[in-house]
Amino acid sequence: MKAMTQMLTVLGSTGSIGVNTLDVVSRHPDKFQIFALTGAKQVDVMLAQCAQFKPLFAVMVEESAANLLRDKLRAENLPTQVLSGASALVEVACDERVNTVMAAIVGAAGLPSCLSAAKSGKRLLLANKEALVVGGQLFLDAVKSGGAQLLPIDSEHSAVFQALPHDPSSWAQSVDKIILTASGGPFRSRDPLTLRDVTPEQACAHPNWVMGRKISVDSATMMNKALEVIEAKYLFGMAPDRIEVVIHPQSIVHSMVQFVDGSVVAQLGTPDMRVPIAYGLSWPQRMASGAANLDFRQLPAMSFESFEDHGHHERFPSLKLAWQALDAAPGTTTVLNAANEVAVAAFLDKQIRFDQIHLLNMAMLEKVLPTAICGLEDLLELDQRSRWSAKQFISDLA
């Protein structure tokens, strides 16, 4: 029997994950139809995507970008309808014609559309880690109440998901711990005392992965791994003390699960985001991703380092903030995420030094105290309060 075509919305189609998603989709035109593509302001990229995939809708968050895209689509005689604004993201995520949503908008800006997809019962491919870091239990409750199917797309969480037994009810009893791997980024061997002099260009030069600028900086500070620890806690229902991080510079083992009997199951693959994307799109089956196969005859020797080795605690102090935030009041992970987004943006704009990203994040965890979180409005208010305090902190540094 022929499988039903998936009607797909790609939130954040002009970013790295979105582009890779469409590359995978292009290899399986019989399996997918694009309902909507969304972006912020990369008009020419969106125009090319509309020409190739002919979605019913294209959403540009910025109104000026939407107007320009309308003109260019009209000139090319392309029928895609253009929508604009944050509310349009929510609309194309929950439309009843859509059954699959790739959530690849970077940052807390992706939370409302992720919640919309969850509440409307979609197959939700989650590449936006902030949905769980910011949304936490509120997001999980929306997934459960909406009957959504939540599949992780981050390479580490996809690896864990692939290594775990199919029955989630067995995880608590059979799993000893989850082991997330980290490449160590561009500064794994750098003297911690020299990190204050790092430039944005150096921080964005990841040795293994091709990523956007924000996540590249997070990888350089290891904040991406802190956010992944928080995400893993919610995705897999594991206590924070059962989640470990090890440095694996070769990025071949994408993460591991250690079981109570002492065995370890690891997922290996080339460092190519098309692998977890294809797995999410095709689960529980598998399909070709376009990524190269591992050639074990050519693989370099693989190594693993703990954070107690080689001064990594001093080099990557941001990692410990994950457990600190998870041990604090609900909403603290929201504060951490908002502070870090502001800090990274300020670093990329050369307003603060690289080492001041961590300084700002620590300061916000001490200064911004969450109140009771009852709904999305409370989370967004806490997010905005954290951002305001972080920007004030940057002004005081100047």
Short mmCIF file of C-alpha atoms in Angstrom, two decimals, residues 21-381:
data_model
loop_
_atom_site.label_atom_id
_atom_site.label_comp_id
_atom_site.label_asym_id
_atom_site.label_seq_id
_atom_site.Cartn_x
_atom_site.Cartn_y
_atom_site.Cartn_z
CA THR A 21 15.26 19.75 5.31
CA LEU A 22 14.32 20.88 1.82
CA ASP A 23 17.37 19.11 0.42
CA VAL A 24 16.12 15.84 1.94
CA VAL A 25 12.57 16.51 0.75
CA SER A 26 13.80 17.15 -2.79
CA ARG A 27 15.15 13.58 -2.87
CA HIS A 28 11.70 12.14 -2.15
CA PRO A 29 9.15 14.15 -4.17
CA ASP A 30 6.62 11.31 -3.94
CA LYS A 31 6.58 11.45 -0.14
CA PHE A 32 6.21 15.17 0.63
CA GLN A 33 4.30 18.24 -0.45
CA ILE A 34 5.27 21.64 0.92
CA PHE A 35 2.37 23.56 2.45
CA ALA A 36 4.28 26.55 3.83
CA LEU A 37 7.81 27.91 4.13
CA THR A 38 8.75 30.63 6.61
CA GLY A 39 11.68 33.01 7.06
CA ALA A 40 12.58 36.36 8.54
CA LYS A 41 14.15 38.51 5.85
CA GLN A 42 16.16 36.42 3.35
CA VAL A 43 13.93 37.23 0.39
CA ASP A 44 16.09 35.82 -2.40
CA VAL A 45 16.56 32.49 -0.60
CA MET A 46 12.80 32.26 -0.03
CA LEU A 47 12.10 33.16 -3.65
CA ALA A 48 14.33 30.31 -4.86
CA GLN A 49 12.64 27.89 -2.46
CA CYS A 50 9.20 28.95 -3.65
CA ALA A 51 10.26 28.46 -7.27
CA GLN A 52 11.51 24.94 -6.54
CA PHE A 53 8.86 23.65 -4.09
CA LYS A 54 5.83 25.80 -4.94
CA PRO A 55 4.34 26.02 -1.44
CA LEU A 56 0.84 27.32 -0.96
CA PHE A 57 2.14 29.91 1.51
CA ALA A 58 5.38 31.73 2.27
CA VAL A 59 5.65 33.64 5.54
CA MET A 60 8.14 36.48 6.03
CA VAL A 61 8.14 37.76 9.60
CA GLU A 62 9.26 41.24 8.54
CA GLU A 63 6.59 43.15 6.60
CA SER A 64 9.08 44.87 4.30
CA ALA A 65 10.53 41.49 3.32
CA ALA A 66 7.03 40.14 2.70
CA ASN A 67 6.21 43.03 0.36
CA LEU A 68 9.43 42.54 -1.58
CA LEU A 69 8.80 38.80 -1.86
CA ARG A 70 5.27 39.44 -3.21
CA ASP A 71 6.68 41.64 -5.94
CA LYS A 72 9.32 39.11 -6.93
CA LEU A 73 6.87 36.19 -6.93
CA ARG A 74 4.52 38.18 -9.12
CA ALA A 75 7.37 38.99 -11.53
CA GLU A 76 8.22 35.28 -11.75
CA ASN A 77 4.53 34.37 -12.15
CA LEU A 78 4.67 32.10 -9.09
CA PRO A 79 1.37 31.43 -7.29
CA THR A 80 2.59 31.21 -3.67
CA GLN A 81 0.61 33.46 -1.32
CA VAL A 82 2.73 35.61 1.01
CA LEU A 83 1.81 36.19 4.66
CA SER A 84 3.67 38.30 7.20
CA GLY A 85 4.14 38.66 10.93
CA ALA A 86 4.54 36.32 13.88
CA SER A 87 0.85 35.41 13.91
CA ALA A 88 1.21 33.93 10.42
CA LEU A 89 3.81 31.49 11.75
CA VAL A 90 1.22 30.17 14.18
CA GLU A 91 -1.38 29.89 11.42
CA VAL A 92 0.73 27.78 9.05
CA ALA A 93 1.87 25.57 11.94
CA CYS A 94 -1.65 24.56 12.97
CA ASP A 95 -3.50 24.54 9.64
CA GLU A 96 -5.67 21.42 9.40
CA ARG A 97 -4.20 20.55 6.00
CA VAL A 98 -0.74 20.10 7.54
CA ASN A 99 0.30 16.86 9.20
CA THR A 100 4.05 17.47 9.68
CA VAL A 101 5.86 20.57 10.96
CA MET A 102 9.61 21.09 10.97
CA ALA A 103 10.30 23.57 13.77
CA ALA A 104 13.62 25.17 12.89
CA ILE A 105 13.21 28.79 13.95
CA VAL A 106 16.19 29.77 16.10
CA GLY A 107 15.54 31.04 19.60
CA ALA A 108 12.53 31.78 21.77
CA ALA A 109 10.81 33.34 18.75
CA GLY A 110 9.96 29.81 17.66
CA LEU A 111 8.02 28.90 20.80
CA PRO A 112 4.51 30.16 19.87
CA SER A 113 4.48 28.33 16.52
CA CYS A 114 5.86 25.16 18.16
CA LEU A 115 3.09 25.31 20.75
CA SER A 116 0.55 25.85 17.98
CA ALA A 117 1.75 22.73 16.14
CA ALA A 118 1.76 20.72 19.38
CA LYS A 119 -1.75 21.75 20.39
CA SER A 120 -3.09 20.85 16.95
CA GLY A 121 -1.67 17.33 17.05
CA LYS A 122 0.99 17.53 14.34
CA ARG A 123 4.01 15.33 13.82
CA LEU A 124 6.43 17.89 15.23
CA LEU A 125 10.07 17.63 14.20
CA LEU A 126 11.80 19.70 16.85
CA ALA A 127 15.02 21.42 15.83
CA ASN A 128 14.19 24.47 17.96
CA LYS A 129 15.67 23.43 21.31
CA GLU A 130 14.38 26.62 22.93
CA ALA A 131 10.81 25.28 22.72
CA LEU A 132 11.72 22.90 25.53
CA VAL A 133 14.32 25.08 27.22
CA VAL A 134 11.85 27.96 27.44
CA GLY A 135 8.55 26.08 27.33
CA GLY A 136 9.51 23.18 29.58
CA GLN A 137 6.56 21.36 31.08
CA LEU A 138 4.10 23.76 29.45
CA PHE A 139 5.31 22.59 26.05
CA LEU A 140 5.16 18.91 27.03
CA ASP A 141 1.62 19.38 28.30
CA ALA A 142 0.64 20.89 24.93
CA VAL A 143 2.14 17.90 23.11
CA LYS A 144 0.19 15.50 25.32
CA SER A 145 -3.13 17.34 25.23
CA GLY A 146 -2.94 17.85 21.46
CA GLY A 147 -1.93 14.28 20.72
CA ALA A 148 1.14 15.48 18.85
CA GLN A 149 4.06 13.25 17.92
CA LEU A 150 7.30 14.86 19.10
CA LEU A 151 10.50 13.78 17.30
CA PRO A 152 13.90 15.35 18.09
CA ILE A 153 16.03 16.68 15.24
CA ASP A 154 19.14 17.92 17.07
CA SER A 155 21.81 15.40 16.14
CA GLU A 156 22.47 14.53 19.79
CA HIS A 157 18.84 14.02 20.77
CA SER A 158 18.05 12.16 17.58
CA ALA A 159 20.99 9.87 18.40
CA VAL A 160 19.62 9.23 21.89
CA PHE A 161 16.14 8.62 20.48
CA GLN A 162 17.54 6.10 18.01
CA ALA A 163 19.47 4.30 20.77
CA LEU A 164 16.56 4.06 23.23
CA PRO A 165 14.03 1.19 23.27
CA HIS A 166 10.86 1.92 21.30
CA ASP A 167 8.71 1.71 24.45
CA PRO A 168 9.16 4.94 26.48
CA SER A 169 7.61 3.31 29.55
CA SER A 170 10.75 1.17 29.86
CA TRP A 171 13.24 4.03 29.87
CA ALA A 172 13.14 4.86 33.58
CA GLN A 173 13.94 1.28 34.58
CA SER A 174 16.37 0.25 31.81
CA VAL A 175 18.45 3.41 31.28
CA ASP A 176 21.33 4.28 33.60
CA LYS A 177 22.27 7.54 31.91
CA ILE A 178 22.23 9.53 28.70
CA ILE A 179 25.63 10.59 27.37
CA LEU A 180 25.63 13.62 25.05
CA THR A 181 28.73 14.14 22.96
CA ALA A 182 30.26 17.54 22.21
CA SER A 183 32.92 18.33 19.63
CA GLY A 184 34.52 20.97 21.84
CA GLY A 185 34.09 23.54 19.10
CA PRO A 186 36.93 25.72 17.80
CA PHE A 187 38.48 26.37 21.23
CA ARG A 188 38.79 22.85 22.67
CA SER A 189 42.56 23.16 23.07
CA ARG A 190 42.85 26.92 23.51
CA ASP A 191 44.28 28.44 26.67
CA PRO A 192 41.24 29.63 28.70
CA LEU A 193 43.11 32.83 29.60
CA THR A 194 43.14 33.89 25.92
CA LEU A 195 39.39 33.48 25.30
CA ARG A 196 38.64 37.11 26.12
CA ASP A 197 40.32 38.03 22.83
CA VAL A 198 38.21 35.74 20.62
CA THR A 199 36.56 37.42 17.61
CA PRO A 200 33.11 36.60 16.22
CA GLU A 201 34.75 35.23 13.09
CA GLN A 202 36.86 32.81 15.14
CA ALA A 203 33.88 31.73 17.26
CA CYS A 204 31.80 30.98 14.16
CA ALA A 205 34.49 28.79 12.54
CA HIS A 206 33.27 25.38 13.75
CA PRO A 207 35.71 22.57 12.88
CA ASN A 208 33.07 19.92 12.02
CA TRP A 209 29.60 21.37 11.43
CA VAL A 210 28.20 24.02 9.12
CA MET A 211 25.77 26.03 11.27
CA GLY A 212 24.27 29.48 11.70
CA ARG A 213 26.18 32.18 13.56
CA LYS A 214 24.18 32.03 16.79
CA ILE A 215 24.47 28.28 17.28
CA SER A 216 28.13 28.40 16.23
CA VAL A 217 28.86 30.82 19.08
CA ASP A 218 26.86 28.60 21.43
CA SER A 219 29.04 25.69 20.37
CA ALA A 220 32.17 27.73 21.04
CA THR A 221 31.00 28.59 24.58
CA MET A 222 29.43 25.13 25.08
CA MET A 223 26.12 26.81 25.88
CA ASN A 224 24.61 24.72 23.10
CA LYS A 225 25.42 21.65 25.18
CA ALA A 226 23.93 23.26 28.30
CA LEU A 227 20.70 23.85 26.38
CA GLU A 228 20.83 20.26 25.10
CA VAL A 229 21.11 18.92 28.65
CA ILE A 230 17.96 20.86 29.55
CA GLU A 231 16.21 19.63 26.41
CA ALA A 232 17.22 16.01 27.11
CA LYS A 233 15.75 16.23 30.59
CA TYR A 234 12.34 17.10 29.15
CA LEU A 235 12.48 14.96 26.01
CA PHE A 236 13.43 11.74 27.74
CA GLY A 237 12.16 12.29 31.29
CA MET A 238 15.61 11.81 32.81
CA ALA A 239 16.75 13.39 36.06
CA PRO A 240 19.53 15.92 35.40
CA ASP A 241 22.07 13.83 37.32
CA ARG A 242 21.50 11.00 34.81
CA ILE A 243 22.65 13.18 31.88
CA GLU A 244 26.37 13.40 31.15
CA VAL A 245 28.41 15.29 28.56
CA VAL A 246 31.69 14.07 27.07
CA ILE A 247 33.89 15.76 24.49
CA HIS A 248 34.32 13.77 21.29
CA PRO A 249 36.30 15.93 18.83
CA GLN A 250 35.67 13.79 15.75
CA SER A 251 31.83 14.18 15.85
CA ILE A 252 31.30 10.59 14.67
CA VAL A 253 29.47 9.30 17.75
CA HIS A 254 26.52 11.66 18.10
CA SER A 255 25.41 10.48 21.53
CA MET A 256 25.02 7.34 23.62
CA VAL A 257 22.71 5.61 26.07
CA GLN A 258 24.17 3.58 28.91
CA PHE A 259 21.85 0.91 30.29
CA VAL A 260 21.60 -0.57 33.77
CA ASP A 261 23.22 -3.82 32.61
CA GLY A 262 26.40 -1.92 31.69
CA SER A 263 25.91 -1.96 27.92
CA VAL A 264 26.16 1.23 25.86
CA VAL A 265 24.31 1.86 22.60
CA ALA A 266 25.76 4.63 20.42
CA GLN A 267 24.56 6.20 17.17
CA LEU A 268 27.29 6.94 14.65
CA GLY A 269 27.25 8.84 11.39
CA THR A 270 28.89 11.56 9.36
CA PRO A 271 28.43 15.07 10.82
CA ASP A 272 25.58 15.95 8.48
CA MET A 273 22.24 17.28 9.73
CA ARG A 274 20.42 15.59 6.88
CA VAL A 275 20.76 12.28 8.75
CA PRO A 276 18.59 13.20 11.79
CA ILE A 277 16.28 15.25 9.54
CA ALA A 278 15.64 12.25 7.28
CA TYR A 279 15.06 10.02 10.30
CA GLY A 280 12.49 12.44 11.72
CA LEU A 281 10.72 12.80 8.38
CA SER A 282 10.53 9.05 7.76
CA TRP A 283 10.21 7.63 11.31
CA PRO A 284 9.63 4.81 12.16
CA GLN A 285 11.08 3.89 8.75
CA ARG A 286 14.30 5.18 7.24
CA MET A 287 15.03 6.82 3.91
CA ALA A 288 18.03 8.16 2.00
CA SER A 289 19.28 11.49 3.38
CA GLY A 290 21.95 12.42 0.85
CA ALA A 291 24.65 12.22 3.52
CA ALA A 292 27.81 10.24 2.87
CA ASN A 293 28.12 6.84 4.51
CA LEU A 294 30.81 6.26 7.10
CA ASP A 295 33.87 4.54 5.65
CA PHE A 296 35.36 2.68 8.60
CA ARG A 297 38.58 2.13 6.65
CA GLN A 298 39.11 5.88 6.52
CA LEU A 299 37.86 6.93 9.95
CA PRO A 300 40.31 8.75 12.23
CA ALA A 301 40.96 7.36 15.67
CA MET A 302 38.09 8.35 17.95
CA SER A 303 38.74 9.90 21.35
CA PHE A 304 36.64 11.00 24.31
CA GLU A 305 37.44 13.50 27.04
CA SER A 306 35.62 14.24 30.27
CA PHE A 307 35.08 17.78 31.45
CA GLU A 308 37.48 17.10 34.29
CA ASP A 309 40.27 16.73 31.70
CA HIS A 310 42.50 19.41 30.19
CA GLY A 311 40.95 22.39 32.01
CA HIS A 312 37.61 22.10 30.23
CA HIS A 313 35.70 23.43 33.25
CA GLU A 314 37.66 26.68 33.00
CA ARG A 315 37.39 26.75 29.21
CA PHE A 316 33.65 26.03 29.09
CA PRO A 317 32.07 27.34 32.32
CA SER A 318 28.68 27.75 30.62
CA LEU A 319 28.00 24.02 30.63
CA LYS A 320 27.42 23.82 34.40
CA LEU A 321 24.64 26.41 34.11
CA ALA A 322 22.35 23.68 32.74
CA TRP A 323 22.23 21.76 36.00
CA GLN A 324 22.14 25.00 38.01
CA ALA A 325 19.07 26.20 36.09
CA LEU A 326 17.31 22.82 36.28
CA ASP A 327 17.81 22.75 40.06
CA ALA A 328 16.30 26.23 40.45
CA ALA A 329 12.69 27.46 40.28
CA PRO A 330 10.57 26.69 37.17
CA GLY A 331 11.23 29.34 34.57
CA THR A 332 14.94 29.66 35.36
CA THR A 333 15.82 27.90 32.09
CA THR A 334 13.77 30.59 30.33
CA VAL A 335 15.90 33.26 31.98
CA LEU A 336 19.09 31.49 30.96
CA ASN A 337 18.02 31.14 27.34
CA ALA A 338 16.91 34.78 27.03
CA ALA A 339 20.11 36.08 28.62
CA ASN A 340 22.23 33.95 26.32
CA GLU A 341 20.40 35.08 23.17
CA VAL A 342 21.02 38.71 24.11
CA ALA A 343 24.63 38.00 25.06
CA VAL A 344 25.44 36.17 21.82
CA ALA A 345 23.83 38.92 19.72
CA ALA A 346 25.87 41.53 21.60
CA PHE A 347 29.07 39.55 21.07
CA LEU A 348 28.39 39.16 17.34
CA ASP A 349 27.81 42.94 17.19
CA LYS A 350 31.13 43.40 19.07
CA GLN A 351 29.45 45.07 22.03
CA ILE A 352 30.85 42.61 24.58
CA ARG A 353 33.83 40.26 24.74
CA PHE A 354 33.54 36.50 24.28
CA ASP A 355 34.21 35.79 27.97
CA GLN A 356 31.50 38.27 28.99
CA ILE A 357 28.80 36.02 27.50
CA HIS A 358 29.16 33.71 30.49
CA LEU A 359 29.47 36.64 32.88
CA LEU A 360 26.14 38.03 31.65
CA ASN A 361 24.39 34.66 31.84
CA MET A 362 25.47 34.11 35.43
CA ALA A 363 24.41 37.60 36.41
CA MET A 364 20.91 37.13 34.98
CA LEU A 365 20.40 33.83 36.82
CA GLU A 366 21.07 35.73 40.06
CA LYS A 367 19.12 38.87 39.19
CA VAL A 368 15.97 37.74 37.35
CA LEU A 369 13.75 35.62 39.59
CA PRO A 370 10.86 33.75 37.95
CA THR A 371 7.32 34.07 39.28
CA ALA A 372 4.59 31.46 38.88
CA ILE A 373 4.34 30.16 35.29
CA CYS A 374 0.73 29.45 34.35
CA GLY A 375 0.76 29.87 30.57
CA LEU A 376 2.51 31.16 27.46
CA GLU A 377 1.93 34.79 28.46
CA ASP A 378 3.84 34.26 31.70
CA LEU A 379 6.76 32.67 29.85
CA LEU A 380 6.90 35.45 27.28
CA GLU A 381 6.76 38.09 30.02
#
